[in-house]
GROMACS .gro file of C-alpha atoms in nm:
model
  279
    1UNK     CA    1  -0.006   0.006  -0.006
    2UNK     CA    2   0.105   0.343  -0.063
    3UNK     CA    3  -0.070   0.598   0.140
    4UNK     CA    4  -0.068   0.954   0.194
    5UNK     CA    5  -0.152   1.178   0.457
    6UNK     CA    6  -0.198   1.081   0.828
    7UNK     CA    7  -0.508   1.146   1.032
    8UNK     CA    8  -0.510   1.401   1.347
    9UNK     CA    9  -0.789   1.189   1.482
   10UNK     CA   10  -0.551   0.924   1.640
   11UNK     CA   11  -0.511   0.925   2.037
   12UNK     CA   12  -0.216   0.731   2.175
   13UNK     CA   13  -0.280   0.568   2.518
   14UNK     CA   14  -0.002   0.307   2.506
   15UNK     CA   15   0.190   0.304   2.842
   16UNK     CA   16  -0.069   0.484   3.027
   17UNK     CA   17  -0.183   0.168   3.238
   18UNK     CA   18  -0.515   0.088   3.326
   19UNK     CA   19  -0.575  -0.076   3.689
   20UNK     CA   20  -0.752  -0.443   3.638
   21UNK     CA   21  -0.949  -0.588   3.886
   22UNK     CA   22  -0.830  -0.910   4.036
   23UNK     CA   23  -1.019  -1.245   3.994
   24UNK     CA   24  -1.304  -1.321   3.748
   25UNK     CA   25  -1.443  -0.928   3.663
   26UNK     CA   26  -1.216  -0.799   3.400
   27UNK     CA   27  -1.147  -1.144   3.252
   28UNK     CA   28  -1.516  -1.220   3.175
   29UNK     CA   29  -1.548  -0.852   3.010
   30UNK     CA   30  -1.238  -0.947   2.795
   31UNK     CA   31  -1.370  -1.281   2.699
   32UNK     CA   32  -1.687  -1.151   2.609
   33UNK     CA   33  -1.506  -0.886   2.375
   34UNK     CA   34  -1.292  -1.131   2.249
   35UNK     CA   35  -1.610  -1.346   2.166
   36UNK     CA   36  -1.772  -1.058   1.996
   37UNK     CA   37  -1.456  -0.987   1.768
   38UNK     CA   38  -1.409  -1.301   1.673
   39UNK     CA   39  -1.732  -1.495   1.670
   40UNK     CA   40  -1.693  -1.775   1.932
   41UNK     CA   41  -1.841  -1.819   2.263
   42UNK     CA   42  -1.593  -1.749   2.562
   43UNK     CA   43  -1.616  -2.108   2.694
   44UNK     CA   44  -1.455  -2.205   2.350
   45UNK     CA   45  -1.147  -2.027   2.394
   46UNK     CA   46  -0.812  -2.149   2.529
   47UNK     CA   47  -0.707  -1.993   2.853
   48UNK     CA   48  -0.492  -1.672   2.839
   49UNK     CA   49  -0.138  -1.693   2.940
   50UNK     CA   50  -0.006  -1.598   3.275
   51UNK     CA   51   0.143  -1.275   3.364
   52UNK     CA   52   0.506  -1.257   3.190
   53UNK     CA   53   0.406  -1.491   2.940
   54UNK     CA   54   0.257  -1.261   2.696
   55UNK     CA   55   0.477  -1.217   2.370
   56UNK     CA   56   0.650  -0.907   2.271
   57UNK     CA   57   0.431  -0.612   2.126
   58UNK     CA   58   0.406  -0.572   1.734
   59UNK     CA   59   0.490  -0.223   1.765
   60UNK     CA   60   0.732  -0.050   2.049
   61UNK     CA   61   0.469   0.103   2.305
   62UNK     CA   62   0.473   0.478   2.332
   63UNK     CA   63   0.479   0.776   2.107
   64UNK     CA   64   0.786   0.856   1.916
   65UNK     CA   65   0.804   1.055   1.596
   66UNK     CA   66   0.921   0.772   1.360
   67UNK     CA   67   0.671   0.505   1.517
   68UNK     CA   68   0.590   0.297   1.220
   69UNK     CA   69   0.281   0.146   1.386
   70UNK     CA   70   0.103   0.483   1.482
   71UNK     CA   71   0.206   0.587   1.130
   72UNK     CA   72   0.064   0.311   0.956
   73UNK     CA   73  -0.285   0.348   1.135
   74UNK     CA   74  -0.319   0.725   1.116
   75UNK     CA   75  -0.252   0.706   0.726
   76UNK     CA   76  -0.524   0.404   0.697
   77UNK     CA   77  -0.753   0.620   0.900
   78UNK     CA   78  -0.722   0.927   0.697
   79UNK     CA   79  -0.764   0.743   0.387
   80UNK     CA   80  -1.084   0.630   0.535
   81UNK     CA   81  -1.197   0.938   0.608
   82UNK     CA   82  -1.126   1.067   0.260
   83UNK     CA   83  -1.361   0.773   0.131
   84UNK     CA   84  -1.648   0.810   0.345
   85UNK     CA   85  -1.669   1.161   0.329
   86UNK     CA   86  -1.668   1.128  -0.064
   87UNK     CA   87  -1.916   0.835  -0.047
   88UNK     CA   88  -2.127   0.998   0.188
   89UNK     CA   89  -2.167   1.331  -0.014
   90UNK     CA   90  -2.214   1.124  -0.370
   91UNK     CA   91  -2.427   0.817  -0.270
   92UNK     CA   92  -2.632   0.968   0.032
   93UNK     CA   93  -2.593   1.343  -0.010
   94UNK     CA   94  -2.499   1.408   0.354
   95UNK     CA   95  -2.170   1.479   0.575
   96UNK     CA   96  -1.984   1.180   0.726
   97UNK     CA   97  -1.841   1.266   1.065
   98UNK     CA   98  -1.501   1.126   1.156
   99UNK     CA   99  -1.457   0.855   1.416
  100UNK     CA  100  -1.132   0.870   1.653
  101UNK     CA  101  -0.906   0.598   1.673
  102UNK     CA  102  -0.739   0.515   2.022
  103UNK     CA  103  -0.399   0.313   2.017
  104UNK     CA  104  -0.343   0.113   2.357
  105UNK     CA  105  -0.144  -0.136   2.517
  106UNK     CA  106  -0.268  -0.378   2.780
  107UNK     CA  107  -0.616  -0.250   2.847
  108UNK     CA  108  -0.801   0.036   2.798
  109UNK     CA  109  -1.136   0.227   2.933
  110UNK     CA  110  -1.429   0.308   2.676
  111UNK     CA  111  -1.780   0.394   2.713
  112UNK     CA  112  -1.859   0.069   2.636
  113UNK     CA  113  -1.649  -0.084   2.910
  114UNK     CA  114  -1.295  -0.207   2.947
  115UNK     CA  115  -1.113  -0.356   2.686
  116UNK     CA  116  -0.793  -0.569   2.686
  117UNK     CA  117  -0.509  -0.640   2.446
  118UNK     CA  118  -0.695  -1.027   2.407
  119UNK     CA  119  -1.005  -0.832   2.286
  120UNK     CA  120  -0.846  -0.758   1.981
  121UNK     CA  121  -0.989  -0.418   1.804
  122UNK     CA  122  -1.337  -0.294   1.869
  123UNK     CA  123  -1.573  -0.009   1.783
  124UNK     CA  124  -1.763   0.133   2.082
  125UNK     CA  125  -2.080   0.329   1.926
  126UNK     CA  126  -2.106   0.521   2.246
  127UNK     CA  127  -1.796   0.708   2.222
  128UNK     CA  128  -1.775   0.674   1.834
  129UNK     CA  129  -1.401   0.532   1.865
  130UNK     CA  130  -1.216   0.266   1.737
  131UNK     CA  131  -0.981   0.106   1.959
  132UNK     CA  132  -0.667  -0.135   1.892
  133UNK     CA  133  -0.383  -0.261   2.043
  134UNK     CA  134  -0.100  -0.318   1.751
  135UNK     CA  135  -0.035  -0.662   1.932
  136UNK     CA  136  -0.355  -0.767   1.755
  137UNK     CA  137  -0.135  -0.762   1.416
  138UNK     CA  138   0.094  -1.004   1.562
  139UNK     CA  139  -0.189  -1.224   1.630
  140UNK     CA  140  -0.349  -1.188   1.256
  141UNK     CA  141  -0.019  -1.264   1.104
  142UNK     CA  142   0.115  -1.545   1.326
  143UNK     CA  143  -0.175  -1.732   1.493
  144UNK     CA  144  -0.440  -1.644   1.208
  145UNK     CA  145  -0.175  -1.668   0.904
  146UNK     CA  146  -0.285  -1.356   0.782
  147UNK     CA  147   0.029  -1.125   0.719
  148UNK     CA  148   0.064  -0.782   0.508
  149UNK     CA  149  -0.022  -0.422   0.541
  150UNK     CA  150  -0.375  -0.422   0.348
  151UNK     CA  151  -0.494  -0.754   0.592
  152UNK     CA  152  -0.412  -0.496   0.870
  153UNK     CA  153  -0.572  -0.197   0.695
  154UNK     CA  154  -0.894  -0.444   0.628
  155UNK     CA  155  -0.930  -0.462   1.003
  156UNK     CA  156  -0.918  -0.096   1.101
  157UNK     CA  157  -1.151  -0.039   0.771
  158UNK     CA  158  -1.411  -0.294   0.930
  159UNK     CA  159  -1.425  -0.120   1.253
  160UNK     CA  160  -1.476   0.192   1.078
  161UNK     CA  161  -1.778   0.011   0.862
  162UNK     CA  162  -1.940  -0.008   1.222
  163UNK     CA  163  -1.907   0.379   1.308
  164UNK     CA  164  -2.061   0.407   0.941
  165UNK     CA  165  -2.375   0.193   1.045
  166UNK     CA  166  -2.368   0.411   1.357
  167UNK     CA  167  -2.417   0.718   1.146
  168UNK     CA  168  -2.690   0.584   0.944
  169UNK     CA  169  -2.844   0.416   1.278
  170UNK     CA  170  -2.827   0.086   1.133
  171UNK     CA  171  -2.641  -0.027   1.439
  172UNK     CA  172  -2.906   0.096   1.715
  173UNK     CA  173  -3.179  -0.035   1.506
  174UNK     CA  174  -3.017  -0.415   1.519
  175UNK     CA  175  -2.947  -0.370   1.895
  176UNK     CA  176  -3.282  -0.280   1.958
  177UNK     CA  177  -3.438  -0.570   1.757
  178UNK     CA  178  -3.192  -0.808   1.939
  179UNK     CA  179  -3.339  -0.737   2.253
  180UNK     CA  180  -3.660  -0.827   2.105
  181UNK     CA  181  -3.523  -1.148   1.969
  182UNK     CA  182  -3.401  -1.493   2.097
  183UNK     CA  183  -3.065  -1.595   2.099
  184UNK     CA  184  -3.071  -1.739   1.764
  185UNK     CA  185  -3.227  -1.409   1.616
  186UNK     CA  186  -2.985  -1.217   1.764
  187UNK     CA  187  -2.697  -1.420   1.629
  188UNK     CA  188  -2.842  -1.391   1.291
  189UNK     CA  189  -2.878  -1.019   1.328
  190UNK     CA  190  -2.522  -0.999   1.461
  191UNK     CA  191  -2.418  -1.179   1.145
  192UNK     CA  192  -2.562  -0.972   0.912
  193UNK     CA  193  -2.423  -0.647   1.096
  194UNK     CA  194  -2.084  -0.770   1.081
  195UNK     CA  195  -2.079  -0.892   0.719
  196UNK     CA  196  -2.204  -0.520   0.651
  197UNK     CA  197  -1.923  -0.378   0.807
  198UNK     CA  198  -1.721  -0.611   0.585
  199UNK     CA  199  -1.887  -0.493   0.249
  200UNK     CA  200  -1.838  -0.119   0.386
  201UNK     CA  201  -1.471  -0.226   0.433
  202UNK     CA  202  -1.479  -0.349   0.078
  203UNK     CA  203  -1.620  -0.018  -0.035
  204UNK     CA  204  -1.319   0.147   0.110
  205UNK     CA  205  -1.085  -0.086  -0.061
  206UNK     CA  206  -1.260  -0.001  -0.409
  207UNK     CA  207  -1.193   0.359  -0.353
  208UNK     CA  208  -0.833   0.292  -0.239
  209UNK     CA  209  -0.795   0.095  -0.549
  210UNK     CA  210  -0.938   0.386  -0.751
  211UNK     CA  211  -0.657   0.606  -0.596
  212UNK     CA  212  -0.394   0.358  -0.720
  213UNK     CA  213  -0.283   0.322  -0.389
  214UNK     CA  214  -0.287  -0.079  -0.375
  215UNK     CA  215   0.012  -0.303  -0.456
  216UNK     CA  216  -0.011  -0.643  -0.621
  217UNK     CA  217  -0.139  -0.885  -0.392
  218UNK     CA  218  -0.294  -0.651  -0.161
  219UNK     CA  219  -0.675  -0.784  -0.244
  220UNK     CA  220  -0.561  -1.120  -0.165
  221UNK     CA  221  -0.418  -1.001   0.167
  222UNK     CA  222  -0.747  -0.863   0.293
  223UNK     CA  223  -0.948  -1.167   0.142
  224UNK     CA  224  -0.702  -1.414   0.348
  225UNK     CA  225  -0.746  -1.176   0.656
  226UNK     CA  226  -1.179  -1.202   0.632
  227UNK     CA  227  -1.120  -1.563   0.588
  228UNK     CA  228  -0.889  -1.636   0.862
  229UNK     CA  229  -1.117  -1.482   1.119
  230UNK     CA  230  -1.471  -1.609   1.008
  231UNK     CA  231  -1.659  -1.788   1.274
  232UNK     CA  232  -1.597  -2.144   1.133
  233UNK     CA  233  -1.232  -2.099   1.102
  234UNK     CA  234  -1.184  -1.986   1.435
  235UNK     CA  235  -1.406  -2.244   1.577
  236UNK     CA  236  -1.202  -2.517   1.394
  237UNK     CA  237  -0.896  -2.388   1.538
  238UNK     CA  238  -1.014  -2.338   1.909
  239UNK     CA  239  -1.227  -2.631   1.947
  240UNK     CA  240  -1.182  -2.854   1.660
  241UNK     CA  241  -1.569  -2.848   1.557
  242UNK     CA  242  -1.795  -2.587   1.390
  243UNK     CA  243  -2.125  -2.449   1.569
  244UNK     CA  244  -2.328  -2.244   1.285
  245UNK     CA  245  -2.598  -2.170   1.549
  246UNK     CA  246  -2.342  -1.980   1.757
  247UNK     CA  247  -2.197  -1.768   1.470
  248UNK     CA  248  -2.192  -1.373   1.551
  249UNK     CA  249  -1.980  -1.284   1.260
  250UNK     CA  250  -2.034  -1.500   0.965
  251UNK     CA  251  -1.857  -1.795   0.815
  252UNK     CA  252  -1.534  -1.715   0.619
  253UNK     CA  253  -1.681  -1.768   0.274
  254UNK     CA  254  -1.966  -1.499   0.356
  255UNK     CA  255  -1.691  -1.234   0.481
  256UNK     CA  256  -1.488  -1.284   0.184
  257UNK     CA  257  -1.785  -1.261  -0.027
  258UNK     CA  258  -1.938  -0.954   0.130
  259UNK     CA  259  -1.598  -0.769   0.145
  260UNK     CA  260  -1.566  -0.875  -0.239
  261UNK     CA  261  -1.918  -0.740  -0.321
  262UNK     CA  262  -1.831  -0.409  -0.156
  263UNK     CA  263  -1.500  -0.389  -0.334
  264UNK     CA  264  -1.604  -0.455  -0.681
  265UNK     CA  265  -1.895  -0.235  -0.645
  266UNK     CA  266  -1.764   0.079  -0.438
  267UNK     CA  267  -2.138   0.105  -0.377
  268UNK     CA  268  -2.264   0.124   0.015
  269UNK     CA  269  -2.619   0.032  -0.139
  270UNK     CA  270  -2.500  -0.287  -0.231
  271UNK     CA  271  -2.426  -0.400   0.139
  272UNK     CA  272  -2.781  -0.488   0.225
  273UNK     CA  273  -2.690  -0.788   0.433
  274UNK     CA  274  -2.997  -0.789   0.615
  275UNK     CA  275  -3.236  -0.823   0.340
  276UNK     CA  276  -3.010  -1.111   0.170
  277UNK     CA  277  -3.024  -1.292   0.498
  278UNK     CA  278  -3.421  -1.241   0.505
  279UNK     CA  279  -3.401  -1.016   0.816
   0.00000   0.00000   0.00000
């Protein structure tokens, strides 16, 4: 990828430190967040390493002028800003409001609760901020077999896709509907919401391609990442069995399919995953 300007909407909280409660309190929250991102039940997840056993961070923590990790996410976020300002104006006739992106290490407080490195990247609709620990990119590369800068950019663009849903009122409607639905219905709505965020990430990718910032092989990196974090792929890796009734993010095939739909069309109106699922 050949990116340009850096966004001014990045807040670096790495190294600030957040006190964690002893016992099961924060651990339960972390597992819920991890399950939310990866689409698995907390009981399916392997035990987290004991203190002192964590791997070294993917990018050195703390703010420095030449921090490549911060520079990269700032450039990706800036490119999503440029894309969505254009798309909102041309396709919807309205203004886009930029989200903030928070870098953290270890743990972070958000309006949606506490997050931790193990939770993976997440978007909080209450404060309209994307949260990411750059250590996740090491996990994406080493554990999920999805290396590459465009794979990393896909992760950010997916979370920004949730911000688009927030601005359009989609996420609020879905969460209200989930409160009235049973568990299976709530999971189906969650899958549609996540697949739409994948499609919106593809819309961003289409516009990135039109600006000639993609390198050969970039699309394959994103598709590989989408497939690697499909519910079925995660369940196979963690438990050795697949339970479609528990999915919250969609299968590898579905995630790839909807990202490609957005990427090929560049039209957010092609991302109606809810009608496609009969919801």
